[in-house]
Amino acid sequence: VLEKARRYGVNVSELLRKALEEEVRRREYEEVRMLLRRASVELRRISESLGEDFAVKSIRKDRETR
């Protein structure tokens, strides 16, 4: 395959570099999506355990201390 690619003037190193960069980018994107999904689940769990009005109370308390 390498010989055929060279015969057709394919810059193999550039093609491989671009393909590797794209694959790494794709996998990084998927990893971030997975981490965000986990964070979302965890934040939802925390929010449920603290109560729906926790954020409102926290913001009011913070504003009152200023």
Short mmCIF file of N, CA and C in Angstrom, two decimals:
data_model
loop_
_atom_site.label_atom_id
_atom_site.label_comp_id
_atom_site.label_asym_id
_atom_site.label_seq_id
_atom_site.Cartn_x
_atom_site.Cartn_y
_atom_site.Cartn_z
N VAL A 1 0.83 -1.18 0.00
CA VAL A 1 0.00 0.00 0.00
C VAL A 1 0.88 1.25 0.00
N LEU A 2 1.96 1.21 0.76
CA LEU A 2 2.86 2.35 0.83
C LEU A 2 3.46 2.66 -0.54
N GLU A 3 3.86 1.62 -1.24
CA GLU A 3 4.43 1.82 -2.58
C GLU A 3 3.39 2.42 -3.53
N LYS A 4 2.17 1.93 -3.48
CA LYS A 4 1.11 2.47 -4.33
C LYS A 4 0.84 3.94 -3.99
N ALA A 5 0.80 4.24 -2.70
CA ALA A 5 0.55 5.61 -2.27
C ALA A 5 1.64 6.53 -2.80
N ARG A 6 2.87 6.10 -2.70
CA ARG A 6 3.99 6.91 -3.20
C ARG A 6 3.89 7.07 -4.72
N ARG A 7 3.49 6.01 -5.40
CA ARG A 7 3.37 6.07 -6.85
C ARG A 7 2.32 7.10 -7.27
N TYR A 8 1.26 7.24 -6.47
CA TYR A 8 0.22 8.21 -6.77
C TYR A 8 0.50 9.60 -6.17
N GLY A 9 1.67 9.74 -5.61
CA GLY A 9 2.06 11.04 -5.07
C GLY A 9 1.40 11.42 -3.75
N VAL A 10 0.98 10.42 -3.00
CA VAL A 10 0.34 10.68 -1.71
C VAL A 10 1.43 10.98 -0.69
N ASN A 11 1.28 12.10 0.01
CA ASN A 11 2.19 12.43 1.09
C ASN A 11 1.74 11.64 2.32
N VAL A 12 2.35 10.48 2.51
CA VAL A 12 1.90 9.53 3.53
C VAL A 12 2.01 10.12 4.93
N SER A 13 3.12 10.77 5.23
CA SER A 13 3.30 11.29 6.58
C SER A 13 2.26 12.37 6.89
N GLU A 14 1.97 13.23 5.92
CA GLU A 14 0.96 14.27 6.13
C GLU A 14 -0.42 13.66 6.29
N LEU A 15 -0.73 12.68 5.47
CA LEU A 15 -2.03 12.01 5.55
C LEU A 15 -2.20 11.32 6.90
N LEU A 16 -1.17 10.62 7.35
CA LEU A 16 -1.24 9.94 8.65
C LEU A 16 -1.36 10.95 9.80
N ARG A 17 -0.61 12.04 9.72
CA ARG A 17 -0.67 13.05 10.76
C ARG A 17 -2.09 13.63 10.86
N LYS A 18 -2.67 13.96 9.71
CA LYS A 18 -4.03 14.52 9.72
C LYS A 18 -5.04 13.51 10.24
N ALA A 19 -4.90 12.27 9.83
CA ALA A 19 -5.83 11.23 10.30
C ALA A 19 -5.70 11.02 11.80
N LEU A 20 -4.46 11.02 12.30
CA LEU A 20 -4.24 10.85 13.74
C LEU A 20 -4.79 12.05 14.52
N GLU A 21 -4.56 13.25 14.02
CA GLU A 21 -5.08 14.44 14.69
C GLU A 21 -6.60 14.39 14.76
N GLU A 22 -7.23 14.01 13.69
CA GLU A 22 -8.69 13.93 13.66
C GLU A 22 -9.20 12.87 14.63
N GLU A 23 -8.55 11.73 14.68
CA GLU A 23 -8.97 10.66 15.59
C GLU A 23 -8.80 11.10 17.05
N VAL A 24 -7.68 11.74 17.35
CA VAL A 24 -7.45 12.23 18.71
C VAL A 24 -8.50 13.27 19.07
N ARG A 25 -8.81 14.19 18.16
CA ARG A 25 -9.83 15.20 18.39
C ARG A 25 -11.19 14.54 18.66
N ARG A 26 -11.52 13.54 17.88
CA ARG A 26 -12.80 12.83 18.04
C ARG A 26 -12.87 12.15 19.41
N ARG A 27 -11.79 11.52 19.81
CA ARG A 27 -11.78 10.82 21.10
C ARG A 27 -11.80 11.79 22.27
N GLU A 28 -11.12 12.92 22.14
CA GLU A 28 -11.16 13.95 23.18
C GLU A 28 -12.59 14.48 23.33
N TYR A 29 -13.24 14.71 22.21
CA TYR A 29 -14.62 15.19 22.23
C TYR A 29 -15.52 14.19 22.94
N GLU A 30 -15.36 12.93 22.63
CA GLU A 30 -16.18 11.90 23.27
C GLU A 30 -15.88 11.81 24.76
N GLU A 31 -14.63 11.96 25.14
CA GLU A 31 -14.26 11.93 26.55
C GLU A 31 -14.91 13.10 27.30
N VAL A 32 -14.88 14.28 26.72
CA VAL A 32 -15.50 15.45 27.34
C VAL A 32 -17.00 15.24 27.47
N ARG A 33 -17.62 14.70 26.42
CA ARG A 33 -19.07 14.42 26.49
C ARG A 33 -19.39 13.47 27.63
N MET A 34 -18.58 12.43 27.79
CA MET A 34 -18.80 11.45 28.85
C MET A 34 -18.64 12.11 30.22
N LEU A 35 -17.60 12.94 30.37
CA LEU A 35 -17.36 13.61 31.65
C LEU A 35 -18.49 14.59 31.97
N LEU A 36 -18.98 15.30 30.97
CA LEU A 36 -20.10 16.22 31.19
C LEU A 36 -21.37 15.47 31.57
N ARG A 37 -21.57 14.33 30.94
CA ARG A 37 -22.74 13.51 31.27
C ARG A 37 -22.68 13.07 32.74
N ARG A 38 -21.49 12.60 33.16
CA ARG A 38 -21.32 12.17 34.55
C ARG A 38 -21.52 13.34 35.51
N ALA A 39 -20.96 14.51 35.16
CA ALA A 39 -21.10 15.68 36.01
C ALA A 39 -22.56 16.08 36.13
N SER A 40 -23.28 16.02 35.02
CA SER A 40 -24.69 16.37 35.03
C SER A 40 -25.48 15.46 35.97
N VAL A 41 -25.20 14.18 35.92
CA VAL A 41 -25.88 13.22 36.79
C VAL A 41 -25.55 13.52 38.25
N GLU A 42 -24.29 13.78 38.52
CA GLU A 42 -23.86 14.05 39.89
C GLU A 42 -24.47 15.36 40.41
N LEU A 43 -24.48 16.40 39.58
CA LEU A 43 -25.07 17.67 39.99
C LEU A 43 -26.57 17.53 40.24
N ARG A 44 -27.22 16.74 39.42
CA ARG A 44 -28.65 16.50 39.62
C ARG A 44 -28.89 15.79 40.94
N ARG A 45 -28.04 14.82 41.25
CA ARG A 45 -28.16 14.07 42.51
C ARG A 45 -27.95 15.01 43.71
N ILE A 46 -26.94 15.85 43.62
CA ILE A 46 -26.66 16.80 44.70
C ILE A 46 -27.81 17.78 44.86
N SER A 47 -28.30 18.28 43.75
CA SER A 47 -29.41 19.23 43.78
C SER A 47 -30.64 18.61 44.44
N GLU A 48 -30.92 17.37 44.11
CA GLU A 48 -32.08 16.68 44.69
C GLU A 48 -31.90 16.48 46.19
N SER A 49 -30.68 16.21 46.63
CA SER A 49 -30.46 15.97 48.05
C SER A 49 -30.50 17.27 48.86
N LEU A 50 -30.16 18.40 48.24
CA LEU A 50 -30.16 19.68 48.94
C LEU A 50 -31.51 20.38 48.88
N GLY A 51 -32.33 20.02 47.95
CA GLY A 51 -33.64 20.65 47.78
C GLY A 51 -33.61 21.64 46.64
N GLU A 52 -34.77 21.85 46.07
CA GLU A 52 -34.87 22.71 44.89
C GLU A 52 -34.55 24.17 45.18
N ASP A 53 -34.83 24.62 46.40
CA ASP A 53 -34.63 26.03 46.71
C ASP A 53 -33.24 26.34 47.27
N PHE A 54 -32.36 25.37 47.30
CA PHE A 54 -31.02 25.57 47.85
C PHE A 54 -30.27 26.67 47.12
N ALA A 55 -30.30 26.67 45.80
CA ALA A 55 -29.58 27.67 45.03
C ALA A 55 -30.11 29.06 45.32
N VAL A 56 -31.42 29.20 45.38
CA VAL A 56 -32.03 30.50 45.66
C VAL A 56 -31.61 30.99 47.04
N LYS A 57 -31.68 30.12 48.03
CA LYS A 57 -31.28 30.50 49.39
C LYS A 57 -29.81 30.87 49.45
N SER A 58 -28.97 30.14 48.76
CA SER A 58 -27.54 30.41 48.77
C SER A 58 -27.23 31.76 48.15
N ILE A 59 -27.89 32.09 47.06
CA ILE A 59 -27.67 33.37 46.39
C ILE A 59 -28.14 34.51 47.29
N ARG A 60 -29.30 34.36 47.90
CA ARG A 60 -29.81 35.41 48.79
C ARG A 60 -28.85 35.62 49.97
N LYS A 61 -28.39 34.54 50.56
CA LYS A 61 -27.47 34.63 51.70
C LYS A 61 -26.19 35.35 51.29
N ASP A 62 -25.67 34.99 50.12
CA ASP A 62 -24.45 35.63 49.62
C ASP A 62 -24.66 37.12 49.40
N ARG A 63 -25.78 37.51 48.85
CA ARG A 63 -26.08 38.92 48.59
C ARG A 63 -26.24 39.71 49.89
N GLU A 64 -26.82 39.07 50.88
CA GLU A 64 -27.01 39.74 52.17
C GLU A 64 -25.70 40.00 52.90
N THR A 65 -24.69 39.19 52.64
CA THR A 65 -23.41 39.37 53.32
C THR A 65 -22.55 40.45 52.68
N ARG A 66 -22.96 40.97 51.55
CA ARG A 66 -22.17 42.00 50.86
C ARG A 66 -22.41 43.36 51.44
#
